[in-house]
XYZ file of C-alpha atoms in Angstrom:
697
model
C -134.999 -76.305 76.462
C -134.229 -72.828 76.176
C -137.148 -70.446 75.920
C -136.942 -69.578 72.234
C -137.341 -73.626 71.811
C -140.165 -73.411 73.991
C -143.139 -73.660 72.236
C -145.869 -72.034 74.866
C -143.275 -69.223 74.762
C -143.468 -68.479 71.109
C -147.378 -69.007 71.351
C -147.171 -66.317 74.543
C -145.299 -64.050 71.883
C -147.973 -65.288 69.097
C -150.884 -63.927 71.569
C -149.000 -60.665 72.367
C -148.413 -60.058 68.638
C -152.277 -60.749 68.011
C -153.117 -57.806 70.930
C -150.671 -55.388 69.375
C -152.082 -55.760 65.740
C -155.583 -54.773 67.592
C -157.124 -58.575 67.238
C -158.245 -58.095 70.450
C -160.627 -61.105 70.451
C -158.191 -63.228 68.894
C -155.728 -62.755 71.169
C -158.072 -62.935 74.373
C -158.810 -67.167 72.586
C -154.961 -67.519 72.191
C -154.515 -66.094 75.956
C -156.987 -68.544 77.127
C -155.687 -71.349 75.323
C -151.907 -70.593 76.896
C -153.893 -70.514 80.548
C -155.850 -73.873 79.653
C -151.892 -75.585 79.284
C -150.457 -73.678 81.895
C -152.749 -72.596 84.641
C -150.197 -72.123 87.768
C -148.761 -69.373 85.114
C -149.390 -65.783 86.717
C -148.482 -63.652 83.121
C -151.182 -65.060 80.833
C -153.519 -63.876 83.714
C -152.179 -60.008 83.868
C -152.078 -60.057 80.416
C -155.554 -61.375 79.554
C -156.733 -59.047 82.386
C -155.573 -55.732 80.001
C -157.268 -57.486 76.937
C -160.594 -57.824 79.075
C -160.267 -54.342 80.191
C -159.444 -52.947 76.559
C -162.872 -54.975 75.810
C -164.657 -52.858 78.253
C -165.551 -55.508 80.581
C -164.333 -54.534 83.930
C -165.118 -57.907 85.856
C -163.573 -60.538 83.569
C -160.229 -58.144 84.342
C -160.555 -58.223 87.663
C -161.608 -62.099 87.795
C -158.274 -62.438 86.003
C -156.323 -60.184 88.407
C -157.760 -62.037 91.191
C -156.544 -65.159 90.076
C -153.103 -63.684 89.013
C -152.496 -62.222 92.269
C -153.361 -66.051 94.263
C -150.894 -67.061 92.226
C -147.702 -65.096 92.371
C -148.902 -63.228 95.958
C -145.325 -61.635 95.508
C -145.434 -59.866 91.901
C -146.943 -56.219 92.165
C -148.320 -56.244 88.627
C -151.314 -57.791 89.487
C -152.149 -55.670 92.327
C -150.852 -52.396 90.239
C -153.338 -53.178 87.173
C -156.262 -53.483 89.471
C -155.324 -49.897 91.496
C -155.232 -49.046 87.557
C -158.388 -50.161 86.230
C -160.498 -49.085 89.310
C -159.293 -45.663 89.362
C -160.202 -45.238 85.424
C -163.741 -46.925 86.617
C -163.932 -44.399 89.184
C -164.059 -46.630 92.435
C -161.271 -44.667 93.840
C -160.980 -46.076 97.277
C -160.971 -50.079 95.719
C -157.948 -48.282 93.386
C -156.319 -46.980 96.797
C -156.498 -50.256 98.353
C -154.714 -51.987 95.128
C -152.207 -49.476 94.864
C -151.015 -49.756 98.990
C -150.911 -53.663 98.270
C -148.802 -53.053 95.185
C -146.605 -50.797 97.314
C -146.127 -53.252 99.914
C -144.650 -55.479 97.187
C -142.797 -52.990 95.795
C -141.754 -49.617 98.097
C -141.115 -48.011 94.884
C -142.820 -48.709 91.939
C -143.938 -45.509 90.104
C -146.665 -46.729 88.479
C -148.762 -48.026 91.978
C -147.084 -44.675 93.153
C -148.682 -42.638 90.563
C -152.208 -45.055 90.858
C -152.140 -43.800 94.527
C -151.679 -40.108 94.730
C -154.602 -39.925 91.299
C -156.689 -42.349 93.847
C -156.166 -40.382 96.585
C -156.846 -36.673 94.973
C -160.050 -37.966 93.389
C -161.604 -38.432 96.938
C -160.009 -35.275 97.567
C -157.865 -36.148 100.959
C -155.529 -33.403 99.092
C -152.321 -33.759 101.781
C -152.051 -37.279 101.229
C -152.690 -37.004 97.465
C -149.864 -34.038 97.568
C -147.235 -36.625 99.562
C -147.946 -39.317 97.456
C -147.074 -37.629 94.561
C -143.846 -36.173 96.157
C -143.124 -39.979 97.078
C -142.817 -40.499 92.639
C -141.158 -37.399 92.453
C -138.208 -38.076 94.739
C -137.755 -41.268 92.460
C -138.725 -39.725 89.150
C -138.114 -35.518 89.133
C -139.092 -35.487 85.513
C -142.394 -37.066 85.618
C -144.194 -34.444 84.646
C -148.394 -35.264 85.571
C -146.861 -36.190 89.139
C -145.910 -31.922 89.209
C -149.718 -31.536 87.878
C -150.615 -33.557 90.251
C -148.352 -32.504 93.254
C -149.808 -28.899 91.718
C -153.747 -29.711 92.407
C -153.522 -30.968 95.304
C -151.416 -28.199 96.800
C -153.809 -25.702 95.319
C -156.865 -27.842 96.580
C -155.542 -27.759 99.810
C -154.858 -23.975 99.965
C -151.645 -23.846 99.368
C -150.987 -21.567 96.390
C -147.485 -21.106 96.930
C -146.747 -24.506 96.570
C -148.469 -25.624 93.818
C -146.898 -22.581 92.234
C -143.590 -23.957 93.066
C -144.560 -27.528 91.778
C -146.076 -25.931 88.258
C -142.484 -24.031 87.805
C -140.292 -27.714 87.162
C -138.944 -27.662 84.323
C -140.592 -31.191 83.363
C -143.884 -28.616 83.349
C -142.687 -25.574 81.521
C -141.265 -28.291 79.381
C -144.662 -29.695 77.940
C -146.663 -26.196 77.009
C -150.436 -28.113 77.043
C -149.830 -29.744 80.541
C -148.591 -26.387 82.077
C -151.546 -24.290 80.795
C -153.875 -27.726 81.994
C -152.190 -26.654 85.492
C -152.567 -22.641 84.735
C -156.688 -23.452 84.168
C -156.393 -25.700 87.313
C -155.579 -21.772 88.932
C -158.096 -19.577 87.385
C -160.871 -21.917 88.446
C -159.915 -21.594 92.302
C -159.215 -17.715 91.713
C -155.697 -18.248 92.134
C -154.375 -15.250 89.721
C -151.031 -14.541 90.962
C -149.910 -17.719 91.114
C -151.634 -18.611 87.353
C -150.192 -14.982 85.927
C -146.399 -16.094 87.316
C -147.035 -19.582 86.070
C -147.940 -18.035 82.549
C -145.213 -15.566 82.752
C -142.712 -18.285 83.056
C -144.849 -20.376 80.477
C -144.216 -17.890 77.471
C -140.789 -16.743 78.752
C -139.559 -20.573 77.301
C -142.242 -20.531 74.393
C -142.359 -16.922 73.190
C -144.152 -17.862 69.637
C -146.697 -20.446 71.725
C -149.863 -18.964 70.443
C -151.875 -20.665 73.306
C -149.531 -19.740 75.889
C -149.098 -16.204 74.978
C -153.128 -15.679 74.612
C -153.541 -17.741 77.924
C -150.887 -15.141 79.524
C -153.223 -12.035 78.187
C -155.823 -13.743 79.531
C -154.294 -13.750 82.596
C -152.804 -10.291 82.967
C -156.565 -8.868 82.334
C -158.109 -11.587 84.754
C -155.004 -9.986 87.157
C -155.700 -6.311 86.054
C -152.483 -5.436 84.163
C -154.322 -4.319 81.446
C -151.956 -2.577 79.147
C -149.124 -5.334 79.418
C -152.805 -7.676 78.362
C -153.139 -5.090 75.938
C -149.445 -5.664 74.315
C -149.478 -9.690 75.304
C -152.623 -9.553 73.114
C -150.945 -7.890 69.829
C -148.122 -10.138 70.178
C -150.784 -13.255 70.217
C -152.422 -11.422 67.600
C -149.372 -11.217 65.259
C -149.217 -15.170 65.768
C -152.155 -15.910 64.359
C -153.732 -12.853 62.136
C -156.879 -14.735 61.408
C -158.159 -15.915 65.008
C -160.528 -13.915 66.299
C -159.719 -14.159 70.476
C -156.246 -12.144 70.591
C -158.794 -8.944 69.110
C -161.457 -9.481 71.465
C -158.468 -9.934 74.189
C -157.575 -6.762 72.755
C -161.118 -4.882 72.619
C -161.193 -5.788 76.922
C -157.997 -4.370 77.387
C -158.881 -1.275 76.087
C -161.954 -1.089 77.550
C -160.088 -2.034 80.961
C -157.617 0.821 80.544
C -160.884 3.661 80.277
C -161.082 3.599 76.533
C -164.634 1.661 75.811
C -165.350 4.036 72.584
C -161.850 2.063 71.082
C -162.642 -0.772 72.561
C -166.497 -1.595 72.016
C -166.214 -0.724 68.388
C -163.770 -3.343 67.628
C -165.882 -5.979 70.155
C -168.495 -4.976 68.092
C -167.561 -5.516 65.133
C -166.228 -9.055 66.076
C -169.707 -9.950 67.615
C -171.378 -9.066 63.951
C -168.736 -11.076 61.938
C -169.920 -13.742 63.846
C -166.352 -15.006 64.788
C -167.079 -15.686 68.906
C -168.174 -18.453 70.718
C -170.803 -18.254 73.113
C -168.754 -16.882 75.977
C -167.194 -14.441 74.283
C -170.211 -13.039 73.183
C -171.650 -12.988 76.526
C -169.036 -10.848 77.679
C -169.833 -8.853 75.038
C -173.456 -8.078 76.946
C -171.837 -7.028 79.796
C -169.143 -4.738 78.372
C -171.945 -3.064 76.341
C -173.159 -1.391 79.493
C -169.673 0.734 79.663
C -170.750 2.195 76.240
C -171.097 5.622 77.373
C -174.144 6.060 74.767
C -176.085 2.944 74.759
C -179.606 3.087 72.848
C -182.071 0.839 74.340
C -183.290 -0.774 71.351
C -179.756 -1.948 70.308
C -179.016 -3.697 73.871
C -182.362 -5.285 73.821
C -181.401 -6.609 70.310
C -178.107 -7.870 71.656
C -179.422 -9.864 74.405
C -181.798 -11.203 72.319
C -179.498 -12.277 69.279
C -176.782 -13.611 71.810
C -180.022 -16.314 72.386
C -181.054 -16.856 69.336
C -177.343 -18.008 67.810
C -176.265 -19.759 71.217
C -179.853 -21.501 73.183
C -180.687 -24.657 71.539
C -182.560 -27.290 72.588
C -181.449 -29.835 74.449
C -182.451 -32.769 77.252
C -186.140 -34.326 77.711
C -189.200 -31.904 78.039
C -189.682 -30.538 81.380
C -192.361 -31.654 83.274
C -193.529 -29.085 85.857
C -195.438 -30.253 89.365
C -197.124 -28.154 91.382
C -195.528 -27.731 95.138
C -196.071 -30.161 97.674
C -194.973 -28.676 101.479
C -192.494 -25.704 102.085
C -191.202 -23.834 98.721
C -188.347 -25.225 96.986
C -186.320 -22.351 96.140
C -183.290 -22.254 94.250
C -180.588 -19.720 94.332
C -178.002 -19.929 91.192
C -174.914 -18.434 91.418
C -170.994 -18.606 90.409
C -170.121 -16.246 93.063
C -170.903 -17.683 96.823
C -168.128 -15.309 97.592
C -167.095 -12.125 98.915
C -168.522 -9.497 96.279
C -172.141 -8.243 95.303
C -174.032 -11.223 96.200
C -172.746 -11.418 99.778
C -173.372 -7.997 100.594
C -177.226 -8.785 99.015
C -178.008 -11.837 99.089
C -176.640 -12.629 103.088
C -179.436 -11.137 104.809
C -182.053 -11.905 102.644
C -181.123 -15.932 103.100
C -181.145 -15.077 107.052
C -184.178 -13.474 107.057
C -186.621 -15.400 105.032
C -189.503 -17.321 106.419
C -188.402 -20.882 107.056
C -191.736 -22.725 108.219
C -192.983 -22.125 104.866
C -189.650 -22.060 102.240
C -186.679 -24.413 101.868
C -183.732 -23.197 100.195
C -181.181 -24.364 97.993
C -177.563 -23.092 97.104
C -176.661 -23.910 93.782
C -172.680 -23.475 93.614
C -171.516 -22.740 90.055
C -168.186 -22.355 90.827
C -165.746 -23.453 93.382
C -164.216 -19.882 94.251
C -164.544 -20.611 98.393
C -164.148 -18.202 101.091
C -165.886 -17.432 104.557
C -169.008 -15.711 102.827
C -169.260 -18.946 101.237
C -169.675 -20.714 104.138
C -171.667 -18.420 106.306
C -174.285 -18.545 102.946
C -173.728 -22.679 103.258
C -174.977 -22.450 106.262
C -178.124 -20.911 106.308
C -179.035 -22.786 103.683
C -181.322 -25.972 103.736
C -179.385 -28.072 100.995
C -176.244 -27.151 98.784
C -175.464 -28.366 95.483
C -171.988 -28.087 94.444
C -172.656 -28.393 90.389
C -169.574 -26.630 88.781
C -167.941 -29.934 87.312
C -171.149 -30.918 85.944
C -171.621 -29.968 81.745
C -174.321 -28.726 80.270
C -176.624 -32.291 80.296
C -175.319 -33.169 83.538
C -176.461 -29.755 85.612
C -180.005 -29.890 83.625
C -180.383 -33.261 84.873
C -178.994 -32.662 88.560
C -180.849 -29.677 88.815
C -184.418 -31.133 87.770
C -183.785 -33.794 90.092
C -183.852 -31.235 92.846
C -187.704 -30.701 92.646
C -187.422 -26.609 92.925
C -190.437 -25.005 92.489
C -188.454 -21.558 91.631
C -185.385 -21.350 90.563
C -184.179 -17.321 91.287
C -180.690 -16.916 89.234
C -178.633 -14.374 90.287
C -176.102 -14.602 87.327
C -177.838 -13.695 84.131
C -174.783 -13.128 82.024
C -172.057 -12.761 84.255
C -169.122 -15.113 83.690
C -169.574 -18.918 84.702
C -173.328 -18.286 84.481
C -175.038 -21.047 82.597
C -178.022 -19.565 80.464
C -178.538 -22.554 78.228
C -178.911 -24.786 80.939
C -182.168 -22.161 82.005
C -183.137 -21.817 78.557
C -184.459 -25.408 79.254
C -186.596 -24.573 81.944
C -185.604 -26.415 85.375
C -188.255 -24.910 87.712
C -191.721 -24.487 86.761
C -191.424 -20.605 87.710
C -187.648 -19.109 86.868
C -186.583 -15.678 87.685
C -183.847 -13.032 86.984
C -182.506 -11.181 90.225
C -179.341 -9.281 91.800
C -175.972 -9.627 89.514
C -177.496 -9.001 86.309
C -179.141 -5.661 85.843
C -180.469 -6.049 82.096
C -182.670 -8.971 80.214
C -180.925 -12.188 79.737
C -183.151 -12.580 76.148
C -183.451 -15.713 77.342
C -186.678 -18.046 76.736
C -188.282 -19.654 80.326
C -187.323 -16.820 82.109
C -190.505 -15.661 84.066
C -189.304 -12.514 85.516
C -186.878 -9.951 86.366
C -186.942 -8.374 89.804
C -186.491 -4.948 90.307
C -188.048 -2.036 91.605
C -190.047 1.344 90.255
C -186.674 3.455 90.890
C -184.355 1.090 88.854
C -187.516 0.659 86.166
C -189.796 2.973 85.948
C -193.118 2.744 84.575
C -191.978 5.107 81.665
C -188.904 3.831 80.948
C -187.260 2.717 77.626
C -185.869 -0.354 78.771
C -187.151 -3.071 77.131
C -186.968 -7.021 78.841
C -188.271 -10.606 77.687
C -188.871 -11.342 80.630
C -192.101 -10.192 82.795
C -190.744 -6.919 84.925
C -191.742 -7.559 89.033
C -191.196 -4.878 91.181
C -190.087 -5.315 94.881
C -192.006 -2.502 96.724
C -189.060 -1.600 98.919
C -185.797 -2.125 97.031
C -183.950 -4.240 94.581
C -181.412 -4.241 97.005
C -181.104 -5.404 100.827
C -177.175 -4.006 101.999
C -175.936 -6.202 104.009
C -173.139 -4.770 106.015
C -169.788 -6.719 106.604
C -168.708 -7.767 110.332
C -165.746 -5.916 109.966
C -166.734 -2.613 109.595
C -164.935 0.447 110.717
C -166.123 3.404 111.941
C -168.219 5.788 110.406
C -166.384 9.381 111.190
C -164.187 10.832 109.117
C -160.526 10.632 109.572
C -158.090 13.374 110.355
C -159.458 16.815 108.185
C -158.200 19.538 105.451
C -159.555 20.131 102.240
C -162.520 18.110 100.473
C -161.617 14.779 99.500
C -163.691 12.983 96.828
C -163.586 9.574 95.916
C -164.139 6.519 93.339
C -163.242 2.904 94.458
C -165.176 1.924 90.890
C -163.983 0.033 87.773
C -161.338 2.026 85.648
C -163.381 0.707 82.820
C -166.198 2.716 83.732
C -164.164 6.240 83.751
C -164.293 7.287 79.471
C -163.693 10.719 78.570
C -167.024 12.405 79.870
C -166.903 11.326 83.320
C -163.236 12.549 83.852
C -164.217 15.848 81.730
C -166.947 16.068 84.883
C -164.421 15.257 87.498
C -161.568 17.826 86.434
C -164.396 20.831 86.169
C -165.142 19.695 90.345
C -161.130 19.823 91.028
C -161.205 23.089 88.953
C -164.198 24.390 90.849
C -162.650 23.499 94.115
C -158.992 23.924 94.119
C -158.162 22.775 96.946
C -159.819 20.066 96.612
C -158.470 16.122 96.017
C -159.726 12.765 94.261
C -158.725 9.277 95.441
C -159.269 6.375 92.991
C -159.423 2.877 93.850
C -159.153 0.206 91.227
C -156.991 -3.055 90.881
C -156.171 -2.088 87.571
C -153.911 0.413 89.425
C -152.216 -1.827 90.854
C -150.149 -1.428 87.151
C -147.486 1.043 87.142
C -148.756 1.564 83.317
C -152.155 1.858 83.879
C -151.057 4.496 86.540
C -149.312 6.835 84.026
C -152.160 6.290 81.753
C -154.759 7.639 83.756
C -152.496 10.221 85.485
C -151.744 11.324 81.597
C -155.626 12.058 80.703
C -155.748 14.107 83.745
C -153.305 15.970 82.762
C -154.386 16.707 79.722
C -157.609 18.123 81.424
C -155.088 19.940 83.838
C -155.352 18.217 86.573
C -152.088 18.232 88.183
C -151.033 14.270 89.514
C -150.570 15.870 92.638
C -153.944 16.228 93.185
C -154.719 12.725 92.831
C -153.971 9.717 95.225
C -154.438 5.872 93.203
C -154.616 3.229 95.213
C -154.596 -0.255 93.635
C -155.988 -3.963 94.731
C -157.103 -3.463 98.290
C -158.667 -6.270 100.273
C -162.407 -5.222 101.549
C -161.440 -3.704 104.979
C -158.514 -1.925 103.031
C -161.387 -0.182 100.539
C -164.166 0.376 103.533
C -160.907 1.926 105.400
C -160.095 4.399 102.708
C -163.301 6.009 102.925
C -162.503 7.307 105.966
C -160.126 9.304 104.438
C -163.057 10.714 102.040
C -166.092 13.119 102.165
C -167.770 12.800 99.067
C -168.442 9.759 96.578
C -168.653 10.498 93.010
C -170.362 7.725 90.744
C -169.633 6.953 87.242
C -172.235 7.279 84.697
C -173.938 5.228 82.818
C -172.612 2.194 84.457
C -172.899 3.592 87.838
C -171.976 1.248 91.128
C -173.884 -0.270 93.410
C -172.134 -2.799 95.738
C -169.582 0.757 95.750
C -172.394 3.249 96.243
C -173.727 0.981 99.284
C -169.970 1.009 101.124
C -169.421 4.974 100.606
C -173.056 5.247 101.798
C -172.659 2.921 104.872
C -169.464 4.839 105.936
C -170.963 8.105 105.746
C -170.459 9.933 102.229
C -173.170 11.145 100.292
C -172.825 10.124 96.896
C -173.159 11.824 93.552
C -174.977 9.888 90.564
C -176.250 10.792 86.917
C -178.795 8.414 86.078
C -179.882 7.453 82.514
C -182.264 5.374 81.135
C -181.121 1.834 82.050
C -181.199 -0.157 85.343
C -177.413 -0.442 85.492
C -177.366 4.033 85.308
C -179.575 4.184 88.156
C -178.615 1.890 90.585
C -176.684 4.475 92.805
C -179.781 7.023 92.205
C -181.976 4.521 93.175
C -180.446 3.878 96.765
C -180.007 7.936 96.941
C -184.029 8.192 96.170
C -184.763 5.798 98.845
C -182.801 7.443 101.085
C -184.784 10.533 100.762
C -181.760 12.187 99.299
C -182.600 13.941 95.825
C -180.256 16.718 95.918
C -177.305 13.688 95.143
C -179.162 12.865 92.151
C -177.977 15.313 89.070
C -180.061 16.046 85.478
C -176.943 16.262 83.263
C -173.303 16.316 83.385
C -173.365 20.388 84.517
C -175.684 19.053 87.058
C -173.665 16.738 88.755
C -170.728 18.728 88.560
C -172.839 21.596 90.277
C -174.312 19.222 93.211
C -170.362 17.725 93.709
C -169.529 20.852 94.163
C -171.943 21.853 96.651
C -171.412 19.007 98.587
C -167.901 19.631 98.387
C -167.766 22.785 99.589
C -169.454 21.880 102.837
C -167.510 19.198 104.175
C -167.575 20.344 107.769
C -171.000 20.044 107.948
C -170.742 16.273 105.690
C -168.378 15.123 108.795
C -170.631 15.793 111.238
C -173.532 13.462 109.842
C -171.277 10.628 108.966
C -172.681 8.964 111.538
C -175.913 9.841 111.122
C -176.295 9.177 107.369
C -175.165 5.352 108.802
C -178.397 5.121 111.386
C -180.405 6.079 108.059
C -179.048 3.946 105.895
C -179.628 0.968 108.187
C -182.638 1.998 108.743
C -183.618 2.654 104.785
C -181.915 0.175 103.260
C -180.442 -2.713 105.474
C -183.914 -3.958 106.994
C -183.585 -7.354 106.311
C -186.368 -9.031 107.630
C -188.761 -6.239 105.456
C -187.297 -6.998 102.266
C -187.440 -10.786 103.335
C -191.195 -11.095 103.428
C -191.865 -8.696 100.368
C -189.592 -11.223 98.232
C -191.828 -14.376 100.053
C -194.566 -12.599 99.189
C -194.209 -11.882 95.892
C -192.899 -15.742 95.016
C -195.479 -16.815 96.661
C -197.589 -14.771 94.465
C -196.321 -15.893 91.188
C -196.468 -19.826 92.626
C -200.093 -18.783 93.297
C -200.568 -17.490 89.855
C -198.783 -20.455 88.419
C -200.782 -23.471 89.754
C -203.947 -21.527 91.200
C -207.342 -20.430 90.304
C -205.527 -17.801 87.424
C -204.175 -21.005 86.607
C -202.157 -20.640 83.061
C -198.591 -19.855 82.592
C -199.399 -17.686 79.147
C -201.458 -15.300 81.280
C -199.374 -14.766 84.456
C -195.467 -14.564 82.308
C -196.309 -12.995 79.435
C -192.924 -12.007 77.155
C -191.827 -8.517 78.033
C -194.251 -7.242 80.431
C -194.483 -4.146 82.168
C -194.507 -3.807 86.465
C -196.309 -6.804 88.405
C-alpha cells in the first residue's frame, strides 16, 4: 500500500497540521492515538516529545525521547533533540552527553555539533567549545551563530586575535545584529582594539546602519580616538537626527579632546531635556567634574536628581541582622584589575585584621588580569556577579549576609547604584573610586579625610561624612617599579600623564606660561587619546596658539603601566591639572621621585593631589591660584639638579607616609567597628548614627 493510501500516515500528517496551526493539545492527543496504534514506531514519539517541550513539560518530552531511542537506537534524531532540550533547560553536562551520543550515530550532524559546542561553552570549557564550533564550520562555513560561538570561545580563552578572525568572516559581517553582539562580547572582556577592528569592518559594509555607526563611535571613544569618534557620532546623528545618543557621544568626544566647556554644555542640555537613559546620565555625573568652573550646589543637585529619576524601589524589604562572629565586609567594584582599585585597595586588604573580619570580593565585571588574581587570593570569598540583572544581584548580595558593604565604584562605569539603593547590608559605605556624593538613599557614609573635605568645605554629601585620620588613600606601588633616579640630564622636563579631558584652556594657559618662563624646558604629555594622530595635531595646535613650539613638547599615546613609570625617569616635575586633579597618576609621580605642582579647589576631586602633598609635608607644591601655580612650577624647574639628587629620598618619604598599609588598615577597621557598634550597640539607632548630609565623624 502506498503511503498516501495508508490511513495511519494520513492521520500522522493531520496531527502535524494541528501542531503547525498551534493546536498543541489536540496534536498531543492525536499523536498519542497514533502511538497506541503502532507502539513500535519511533517517529511519533519524537514528534510528541517536541510538543511536550513546547508545552513546557520537559520530563514528558524526555520520556518520549527515551522511548524513541530504545525503538530506533541507530537514529540520531532523538539524542540530538534531547541535547537541545537539555541545553535550553540549563542541564549542560547532560546536554553534552546527549549530543555526543548523536554524533556517534551521525558524526556530521550539524544540529548535534552546534548543541555540543553550546553545551561546552556553557560549561566554560572554551578550548573544547571552539574546537566543536570549528568542526561544524568545516562542514557549514556560513553558519553565523557557530562563528559567533567560535569567536566568544576564543575570546574567553584569552585568544583575542583568533576571536577577531572568526568574527570577521562574511557570515557574521552580513548579519549586523549578530556582529554587534560579538562586538559587545569584545567590550565585556575589555578587548578594545579587536572590538574596534570588527566595528570598522562592519561599518564599511553597512555605512548607513544607525546601530552600527553609533557602536563604532562608542568603540572609537573607548579606544581613545576622540577625533574619529566625534566624526562618527555626527554621522550617526545625520542618520537619526532626533536620537539623543549620537549627541551624547558627540559631547563625550568634545570633552575627550580637551573641549570640556562645549562638550558639557551639550551634555547638560541633553540631561535637562530628559532624553538620556540612566547609564548615560550617570556618565554625565562623572564628566561634569571636568568643568573648569564647577558649582557646589549644582553638582550636589545633579546627583540627587539622578537618584530621583532613576532609583525606584524593587524587591522585598531588607531585614537587618546583627553581626555574628567575624565582621563580614563586602567590597564591591567593577574594576578589580590594574588601575586605581589595585593601587589603593591591595595593601589595605593584605594588611586587614583577619581574626575579626572576613572579606568578600564582589566582582561586577569580568575583566581580569594579574591584579584580579592577587586580590582574589587575599579575599575569603569571591562573588562573580557580572551576569546578574538587578533583581538577581539584589537577592545574591542579601544571601551573602554582609555586615558591611563598601562600594568602591559610586557612579563609575558598570556600577550598580540602583541595587545598593535597596540596601544589601545593614551598613553601606562609599570609598575609593568615586569622589563625590552618590546622591543615593541607603548609603550611610562617604569615607574621606580632613584634607579632601575639610570642615569648611562647601561640597555637600547626602551620606554622612567619615574621615580616616591618616588619609583616604594608601598607595600600593606596583611590583615592577623601576628605580626613582633620573635618567640623563639636561634642561628641566615637566610631565603630565592625565586624561586630555582634564586639559581645558586654563590648564594649557598655565603650562604655556611655565614654558615661556623657562625657555630651555620641555613638557612631556602622555595620554591614551594621543595615540590618535588627529588628537596629537589638535593638541599641538592649541599649544601653538599660545606660542609654544611643537619642538618643546613630547606627546606619548597609550603606554603600559611599566612604560608609564619608566617615562617619569625622563622628567623632573609633574604638573597636576585642575580642577580635576590626579590621584593614581600623582602617586605614581611621587613614587618615582617627582614633586607635583597642584592647584586645589573646593571639591574633593580637585584636592586629591594637594591632600598627598600636605600629608607629605610639602605645602610648597600647593598653589593658591593660577599665578601661584605658575610661579611654584617655575621655581621647581629652576632647581632641577637639587630635585634630581633628592628623588630616592622622596620615594622613602612617600613609602613612609603614603604607603603604610598596616596603619591604614587599622584605621579602616576601627572606623568600621565604631560604625557597627553605633548601628547595633547602646546608641542603637540608625537615624541617630547616620543622619543625611552629615559632616565629619
